[in-house]
Amino acid sequence: MADDTKKLFLLDAFALIYRAHFAFIRNPRINSKGLDTSAIFGFTNTLFREVLKKQSPSHIAVVFDAPVATNRELEYSAYKANREEMPEAIRTAIPYIKNIIKACNIPILMANGYEADDIIGTLAKRAEQEGFTTYMMTPDKDFGQLVSENIFMYKPGRGGKPAEVWGIPEVCEKFEVEDPLQVIDILGLMGDAVDNIPGIPGIGEKTAKKLIGLYGSVEGLLEHTEELKGKQKENVINFAEQGLLSKKLATIVLDAPVEFDPEALKYEEPNTEQLKEIFGELEFRTLAKQLLGEEIAVPVQPGGQMDLFGNAAETSEAEEEAPPTELKTIENTDHQYHLVDTAEKRAELIALLEKQSSFCFDTETTGLDPQTADIVGLSFAIKPHEAYYVPTPLNFDTAKTIVQEFKGVFESDAIEKVAQNIKYDLSILMRYDVTVNGPMFDTMIAHYLIQPDMKHNMDILAETYLGYKPISIETIIGKKGKNQLSMAEVAPDAITDYAAEDADITLQLKHFFEPKIKGTHVETLMNDIELPLVKVLAAMESEGINLDVQTLKDYSVELEQDINTLHKEILEMAGTEFNVDSPKQLGQVLFEVMKIDEKAKKTKTGQYSTSEDVLSKLEHKHEIIPKILDYRQLKKLKSTYVDTLPEMVHPVSGHIHTSYMQTVAATGRLSSNHPNLQNIPIKTAKGREVRRAFIPRNNDYTLLAADYSQIELRIIAAMSGDKDMQEAFINGTDIHSVTASKVFKVGLDEVTREMRGQSKMVNFGIIYGISAFGLSQRLNIPRKEAKAIIDNYFEEYPKVREYMNNSVDFAKEHGYVETIMKRRRNLKDINSNNAVVRGYAERNAINAPIQGSAADIIKIAMINIHNKLQEGHYKSKMLLQVHDELVFDVHQSEVDAIKALVKEGMENAVELSVPLTVEMETANNWLDAH
């Protein structure tokens, strides 16, 4: 190999940019101006850390594809034709990335008619002739064909994994070839779906490697077709030209019109001042400090700098960027983590905690289900970089004795308790007869209210805001699999750093978030709604709901019979035997054998789509379609709920204990999990029947279901200020009949059932931005007729149209919308140039304030009702929240009192310009309580 004085790095720009963008796709980095900086940040981090710092190249260039048709596209028009349009976030990022590259004094290379691969290949081979060692930095496997004694692939690290350098041995091992040049032949046979290189049908990667191993090349294979058999032989013969074309398309050009000028590629030190200016504009404070060793000031935008919440504010540290790799692990910092493993040490810790106005805590447990997991230890922190871990023994009663020692500090009303996902810890401690009282602060909820569209787990928060990469749980218990340990099997001293770190980092996050929240819209939401709701949800989860297992077992038998009958009918209608559960076979039968839809087209996978959306549009074409849809629905109902729910009954309580999540839905709605009781189908009679199995705890109780009536329509009436709509609700007139009367220009007494049904669809559809096409599909009426209905609707309810327009305009100006309680939904795509993306954001701008307000209202109602139940020492319990409905287990002696309490709590949760009304019923099962 050549010496380091001739070490050339050639970076495949778009491959690295796309990689960086998608690395943050679920947790995008958005600065205070609403700019998605994910791709910029990721590329910059890779450039500096992976290349300039680690590898110290003597020569370097970044290579881009030219924005014009390439030689391959001219030869094969379908080349890359299936690629999706470049994401707008990447398109916006490219100018910034190029400016950063220029500020680093690194040349940018491209050539019209050629891809970056060709330029890199040409330069790599010419550099080799002049004694250079070249590293082609890319995750793209196609570059394997270029590898030689002095040319290497450099695959950047990802997700904490180190970078990989592929030389001849690595490429030959990966592709199972004797010569890297044979990579081209493998690519030619198997094709490339990303670049739309067709290859030869029926030959995938495994087969391609086998065939090239036998015959050496595509040409060699074609000379020996007589040795092949069956369909493979037929395909190789019939698609021989396609295989050769594919090989040509996969071959990287080595004579692109680009000069190799070592002097021009020589690496020079970056222009620090230019980089500081760019990093300042992008708000890369931490990155600037780490890479440039200097603090930078973020320029104030016209009208004032925007903080995390979109408010005008002084420059905040909240937007700091932290690198996704090579993060500083807290175990390497100057901290003190104490193992508290004796009664004397516990007494000292308790005395210390009693003196605090606030402490952070965390429970270490044997599992994630708070109804079954046992505590193996408690950790506490009262100041950053110092924490305490208290181990507990496996024996529940002995562990309870230790946990009870901390009962006084946990139940103190004067001490604030801080945690990450505090509901879990509250639920765990409840099983040890410890109640957590006093003020609370939950870092997960805090971040959810600040950035609802991001992830909120502690590791991500630590990396994003503190620049720490916490100790991985896998370092303690091992990776998932049969050899993974339970926390109960790990020695306390081995857990100490991990457990204490959790409390320490959570406390640091609290110190970071708290000043950002104080005085903002988040403070009220957090203190008045989300944190008080934690105790409500913990109590509901602990109580669970009784399940009649036998009812579900009987229903399972009934469904099995229905499914078998439908299966038989489907085969009879099709006139052929096939696997009804196979989308591929079903598509072939429907569209090739039965020819139900002559216009049906195959997807990119070569199959017909038989999704519910596709089949629903074909229901009128053949009676087999409704049968197929029913068959699928019943199978899903049986497997997802009827057969699964009995297995989830708690062995001790005999109840189903769902888990409510506050930090999932960006609208503010609660989510239900394990099991998801909010998704039990209710639109069909078969689906609703599942609710029959949910019953009171015993004969002394009855179930009460209380449901808000048309709450979203009432909210839109209040928010829009439309007098006619408000009047209908104030007078208690059926809103759908009123709407029908107005839209169809008839008197109330002339409204037909069909008119009311269509108006109901419009009333609810408007909230979700339904179009004339969408309405025509749902009502099965001509689009022109649907458009007339919508036009009449807005003519009669002009304030609703005005509200919708105003919501979109507000979002475009501010980048968010708000609920009645000022809960925000960020809409970063509201000004997108992509009409589809922008349209989705516009619909959210209209709907999010309505859905979110409904979520706020029922949360407030739940808090008020829970408090009244506690204050009144009632035997009755609140069990479930499902969208706009609450379900209670009511003692027979308390029915009237609870009905009044629930009605008052729900209808007076907030004050609107229209009344909130609640419909309620009692019964001996959930289904009949409607």
Coordinates of N, CA, C and O in Angstrom, one line a residue, residues 208-306:
A208 N -27.7 -15.7 -8.1 CA -26.7 -15.0 -8.9 C -25.3 -15.4 -8.5 O -24.4 -15.6 -9.3
K209 N -25.0 -15.4 -7.2 CA -23.7 -15.8 -6.6 C -23.4 -17.2 -7.0 O -22.2 -17.5 -7.4
K210 N -24.4 -18.1 -7.0 CA -24.1 -19.5 -7.3 C -23.8 -19.6 -8.8 O -22.8 -20.3 -9.2
L211 N -24.5 -18.9 -9.7 CA -24.3 -19.0 -11.1 C -23.0 -18.4 -11.5 O -22.3 -19.0 -12.4
I212 N -22.6 -17.3 -11.0 CA -21.3 -16.7 -11.3 C -20.2 -17.5 -10.8 O -19.1 -17.6 -11.4
G213 N -20.4 -18.2 -9.6 CA -19.4 -19.1 -9.1 C -19.2 -20.3 -10.0 O -18.1 -20.8 -10.2
L214 N -20.2 -20.7 -10.7 CA -20.1 -21.8 -11.7 C -19.6 -21.4 -13.0 O -18.8 -22.1 -13.6
Y215 N -20.1 -20.3 -13.5 CA -19.8 -19.9 -14.9 C -18.9 -18.7 -15.1 O -18.6 -18.3 -16.2
G216 N -18.6 -18.0 -14.0 CA -17.6 -16.9 -14.0 C -18.1 -15.5 -14.4 O -17.6 -14.5 -14.0
S217 N -19.1 -15.5 -15.3 CA -19.6 -14.2 -15.8 C -21.0 -14.4 -16.4 O -21.5 -15.5 -16.6
V218 N -21.7 -13.3 -16.7 CA -23.0 -13.4 -17.4 C -22.8 -14.0 -18.8 O -23.6 -14.9 -19.2
E219 N -21.7 -13.6 -19.5 CA -21.5 -14.2 -20.8 C -21.2 -15.7 -20.7 O -21.7 -16.5 -21.5
G220 N -20.5 -16.1 -19.6 CA -20.2 -17.5 -19.4 C -21.4 -18.3 -19.1 O -21.6 -19.5 -19.6
L221 N -22.4 -17.7 -18.4 CA -23.7 -18.3 -18.1 C -24.4 -18.6 -19.4 O -25.0 -19.6 -19.7
L222 N -24.4 -17.5 -20.3 CA -25.2 -17.6 -21.5 C -24.6 -18.7 -22.5 O -25.3 -19.2 -23.3
E223 N -23.3 -19.0 -22.3 CA -22.7 -20.0 -23.2 C -23.1 -21.4 -22.7 O -22.8 -22.4 -23.4
H224 N -23.6 -21.5 -21.5 CA -23.9 -22.8 -20.9 C -25.4 -23.0 -20.5 O -25.7 -23.7 -19.5
T225 N -26.3 -22.3 -21.3 CA -27.7 -22.4 -20.9 C -28.2 -23.8 -21.0 O -29.2 -24.2 -20.3
E226 N -27.6 -24.7 -21.8 CA -28.1 -26.1 -21.9 C -27.9 -26.9 -20.6 O -28.6 -27.9 -20.4
E227 N -27.1 -26.3 -19.7 CA -26.9 -27.0 -18.4 C -28.0 -26.6 -17.4 O -28.0 -27.2 -16.3
L228 N -28.7 -25.6 -17.7 CA -29.8 -25.1 -16.8 C -31.0 -26.0 -17.0 O -31.2 -26.7 -17.9
K229 N -32.0 -25.8 -16.0 CA -33.2 -26.6 -16.1 C -34.4 -25.7 -15.9 O -34.4 -24.6 -15.3
G230 N -35.6 -26.2 -16.3 CA -36.9 -25.6 -16.0 C -37.0 -24.1 -16.3 O -36.5 -23.6 -17.3
K231 N -37.7 -23.4 -15.4 CA -38.0 -22.0 -15.6 C -36.8 -21.2 -15.6 O -36.7 -20.2 -16.3
Q232 N -35.8 -21.6 -14.9 CA -34.5 -20.8 -14.8 C -33.9 -20.8 -16.2 O -33.4 -19.7 -16.7
K233 N -33.8 -21.9 -16.9 CA -33.3 -22.0 -18.2 C -34.1 -21.2 -19.2 O -33.5 -20.4 -20.0
E234 N -35.4 -21.2 -19.1 CA -36.3 -20.5 -20.0 C -36.0 -19.0 -19.8 O -35.9 -18.2 -20.8
N235 N -35.9 -18.5 -18.5 CA -35.7 -17.1 -18.3 C -34.3 -16.6 -18.8 O -34.2 -15.5 -19.3
V236 N -33.3 -17.4 -18.5 CA -31.9 -17.0 -18.9 C -31.9 -16.9 -20.5 O -31.3 -15.9 -21.0
I237 N -32.5 -17.8 -21.2 CA -32.5 -17.7 -22.6 C -33.3 -16.5 -23.1 O -32.9 -15.7 -24.0
N238 N -34.5 -16.4 -22.6 CA -35.5 -15.3 -23.0 C -35.0 -13.9 -22.7 O -35.3 -13.0 -23.4
F239 N -34.3 -13.8 -21.5 CA -33.9 -12.5 -21.1 C -32.4 -12.3 -21.1 O -31.8 -11.5 -20.3
A240 N -31.8 -13.0 -22.0 CA -30.3 -12.9 -22.2 C -29.9 -11.5 -22.4 O -28.9 -10.9 -21.8
E241 N -30.5 -10.8 -23.4 CA -30.2 -9.4 -23.8 C -30.4 -8.5 -22.6 O -29.6 -7.6 -22.3
Q242 N -31.4 -8.7 -21.8 CA -31.7 -7.9 -20.6 C -30.7 -8.1 -19.6 O -30.3 -7.1 -18.9
G243 N -30.2 -9.3 -19.5 CA -29.1 -9.6 -18.5 C -27.8 -8.8 -18.9 O -27.1 -8.3 -18.0
L244 N -27.5 -8.9 -20.2 CA -26.3 -8.2 -20.7 C -26.4 -6.6 -20.5 O -25.5 -6.0 -20.1
L245 N -27.6 -6.2 -20.8 CA -27.9 -4.7 -20.6 C -27.7 -4.4 -19.1 O -27.2 -3.3 -18.8
S246 N -28.3 -5.2 -18.3 CA -28.2 -4.9 -16.8 C -26.8 -4.9 -16.4 O -26.4 -4.1 -15.5
K247 N -25.9 -5.8 -16.9 CA -24.5 -5.8 -16.5 C -23.9 -4.5 -17.0 O -23.1 -3.9 -16.2
K248 N -24.2 -4.0 -18.1 CA -23.7 -2.8 -18.7 C -24.1 -1.6 -17.8 O -23.3 -0.7 -17.4
L249 N -25.4 -1.6 -17.4 CA -25.9 -0.5 -16.5 C -25.2 -0.5 -15.2 O -25.0 0.5 -14.5
A250 N -24.8 -1.7 -14.7 CA -24.2 -1.9 -13.4 C -22.7 -1.6 -13.4 O -22.1 -1.5 -12.3
T251 N -22.1 -1.5 -14.6 CA -20.7 -1.3 -14.7 C -20.3 0.2 -14.5 O -20.9 1.1 -15.2
I252 N -19.5 0.4 -13.6 CA -19.0 1.8 -13.3 C -18.0 2.2 -14.3 O -17.0 1.5 -14.6
V253 N -18.2 3.4 -15.0 CA -17.4 3.9 -16.0 C -16.0 4.3 -15.4 O -15.9 4.9 -14.4
L254 N -15.0 4.0 -16.2 CA -13.6 4.3 -15.7 C -12.9 5.4 -16.5 O -11.7 5.6 -16.4
D255 N -13.7 6.0 -17.5 CA -13.0 7.0 -18.3 C -13.9 8.2 -18.4 O -14.1 8.8 -19.5
A256 N -14.5 8.6 -17.3 CA -15.4 9.8 -17.2 C -14.5 11.0 -17.5 O -13.3 11.0 -17.2
P257 N -15.1 12.1 -18.1 CA -14.3 13.2 -18.5 C -14.0 14.1 -17.3 O -14.5 15.2 -17.1
V258 N -13.1 13.6 -16.4 CA -12.7 14.4 -15.3 C -11.2 14.2 -15.1 O -10.6 13.1 -15.2
E259 N -10.5 15.3 -14.8 CA -9.0 15.2 -14.7 C -8.6 14.9 -13.3 O -9.3 15.3 -12.3
F260 N -7.6 14.1 -13.2 CA -7.0 13.8 -11.8 C -5.9 14.7 -11.6 O -4.8 14.6 -12.2
D261 N -6.1 15.7 -10.7 CA -5.1 16.8 -10.4 C -4.8 16.7 -8.9 O -5.6 17.2 -8.1
P262 N -3.8 16.0 -8.6 CA -3.5 15.8 -7.1 C -3.4 17.1 -6.4 O -3.8 17.2 -5.2
E263 N -2.8 18.1 -7.0 CA -2.6 19.4 -6.3 C -4.0 20.0 -6.0 O -4.2 20.6 -4.9
A264 N -5.0 19.9 -6.9 CA -6.3 20.5 -6.6 C -7.0 19.7 -5.5 O -7.9 20.2 -4.9
L265 N -6.7 18.4 -5.3 CA -7.4 17.6 -4.3 C -6.7 17.6 -3.0 O -7.2 16.9 -2.1
K266 N -5.6 18.3 -2.9 CA -4.8 18.3 -1.6 C -5.6 18.9 -0.5 O -6.2 20.0 -0.7
Y267 N -5.7 18.3 0.6 CA -6.5 18.8 1.7 C -5.8 20.0 2.4 O -4.7 19.9 2.7
E268 N -6.6 21.0 2.7 CA -6.2 22.2 3.4 C -7.1 22.4 4.6 O -8.2 21.9 4.7
E269 N -6.6 23.1 5.6 CA -7.4 23.4 6.8 C -8.7 24.1 6.4 O -8.7 25.0 5.6
P270 N -9.8 23.9 7.2 CA -11.0 24.6 6.9 C -11.0 26.0 7.2 O -10.1 26.5 8.0
N271 N -11.8 26.8 6.6 CA -12.0 28.2 6.9 C -12.9 28.3 8.2 O -14.2 28.2 8.0
T272 N -12.3 28.4 9.3 CA -13.1 28.4 10.6 C -14.2 29.5 10.7 O -15.3 29.2 11.1
E273 N -13.9 30.7 10.2 CA -14.8 31.8 10.3 C -16.1 31.5 9.5 O -17.2 31.7 9.9
Q274 N -15.9 30.9 8.3 CA -17.0 30.6 7.4 C -17.9 29.5 8.1 O -19.1 29.6 8.0
L275 N -17.2 28.5 8.6 CA -17.9 27.4 9.3 C -18.7 27.9 10.5 O -19.8 27.5 10.7
K276 N -18.1 28.8 11.3 CA -18.8 29.4 12.4 C -20.1 30.1 12.0 O -21.1 30.0 12.6
E277 N -20.0 30.8 10.9 CA -21.1 31.5 10.4 C -22.2 30.6 9.9 O -23.4 30.8 10.2
I278 N -21.8 29.5 9.2 CA -22.8 28.5 8.7 C -23.4 27.8 9.9 O -24.7 27.6 10.0
F279 N -22.6 27.3 10.8 CA -23.1 26.6 12.0 C -24.0 27.5 12.8 O -25.0 27.0 13.4
G280 N -23.7 28.8 12.9 CA -24.5 29.7 13.6 C -25.9 29.8 13.0 O -26.9 29.8 13.7
E281 N -25.9 29.9 11.7 CA -27.2 30.0 11.0 C -28.1 28.7 11.2 O -29.3 28.7 11.3
L282 N -27.4 27.6 11.2 CA -28.0 26.3 11.3 C -28.3 25.9 12.8 O -29.1 25.0 13.1
E283 N -27.8 26.7 13.7 CA -27.9 26.5 15.2 C -27.2 25.2 15.7 O -27.7 24.5 16.5
F284 N -26.1 24.9 15.1 CA -25.3 23.8 15.5 C -24.3 24.2 16.6 O -23.1 24.2 16.4
R285 N -24.8 24.6 17.7 CA -23.9 25.1 18.8 C -23.0 24.0 19.3 O -21.8 24.2 19.4
T286 N -23.5 22.9 19.7 CA -22.7 21.8 20.3 C -21.7 21.3 19.3 O -20.5 21.1 19.6
L287 N -22.1 21.1 18.0 CA -21.3 20.7 17.0 C -20.1 21.6 16.8 O -19.0 21.2 16.6
A288 N -20.4 22.9 16.8 CA -19.4 23.9 16.6 C -18.4 23.9 17.7 O -17.2 24.0 17.5
K289 N -18.9 23.7 18.9 CA -18.0 23.7 20.1 C -17.1 22.4 20.0 O -15.9 22.5 20.3
Q290 N -17.7 21.3 19.6 CA -16.9 20.1 19.6 C -15.9 20.0 18.4 O -14.8 19.5 18.5
L291 N -16.4 20.5 17.2 CA -15.5 20.4 16.0 C -14.6 21.6 15.9 O -13.5 21.4 15.4
L292 N -15.0 22.8 16.3 CA -14.2 23.9 16.1 C -13.6 24.4 17.4 O -12.7 25.3 17.3
G293 N -14.0 23.9 18.5 CA -13.5 24.3 19.8 C -13.9 25.7 20.2 O -13.2 26.3 21.0
E294 N -15.0 26.2 19.6 CA -15.4 27.6 19.9 C -16.9 27.6 20.1 O -17.6 26.9 19.5
E295 N -17.3 28.6 21.0 CA -18.7 28.9 21.2 C -19.1 29.7 20.0 O -18.3 30.6 19.6
I296 N -20.3 29.6 19.6 CA -20.8 30.4 18.5 C -22.1 31.1 18.9 O -22.9 30.5 19.8
A297 N -22.4 32.2 18.4 CA -23.7 32.9 18.6 C -24.6 32.6 17.5 O -24.2 32.6 16.3
V298 N -25.9 32.3 17.8 CA -26.9 32.1 16.8 C -27.5 33.4 16.4 O -28.0 34.2 17.3
P299 N -27.5 33.8 15.2 CA -28.0 35.1 14.8 C -29.5 35.2 15.0 O -30.2 34.3 14.8
V300 N -29.9 36.4 15.6 CA -31.4 36.6 15.8 C -32.0 36.9 14.5 O -31.6 37.7 13.7
Q301 N -33.1 36.2 14.2 CA -33.9 36.4 13.0 C -34.7 37.6 13.1 O -35.0 38.1 14.2
P302 N -35.1 38.2 11.9 CA -36.0 39.4 11.9 C -37.2 39.0 12.7 O -37.9 38.0 12.6
G303 N -37.6 39.9 13.7 CA -38.7 39.7 14.5 C -38.4 38.9 15.8 O -39.3 38.7 16.6
G304 N -37.1 38.6 16.0 CA -36.8 37.9 17.2 C -36.5 36.4 17.0 O -37.1 35.8 16.1
Q305 N -35.6 35.8 17.7 CA -35.3 34.4 17.6 C -36.5 33.6 18.2 O -37.2 34.0 19.1
M306 N -36.7 32.4 17.6 CA -37.8 31.6 18.0 C -37.3 30.5 18.9 O -36.2 29.9 18.6

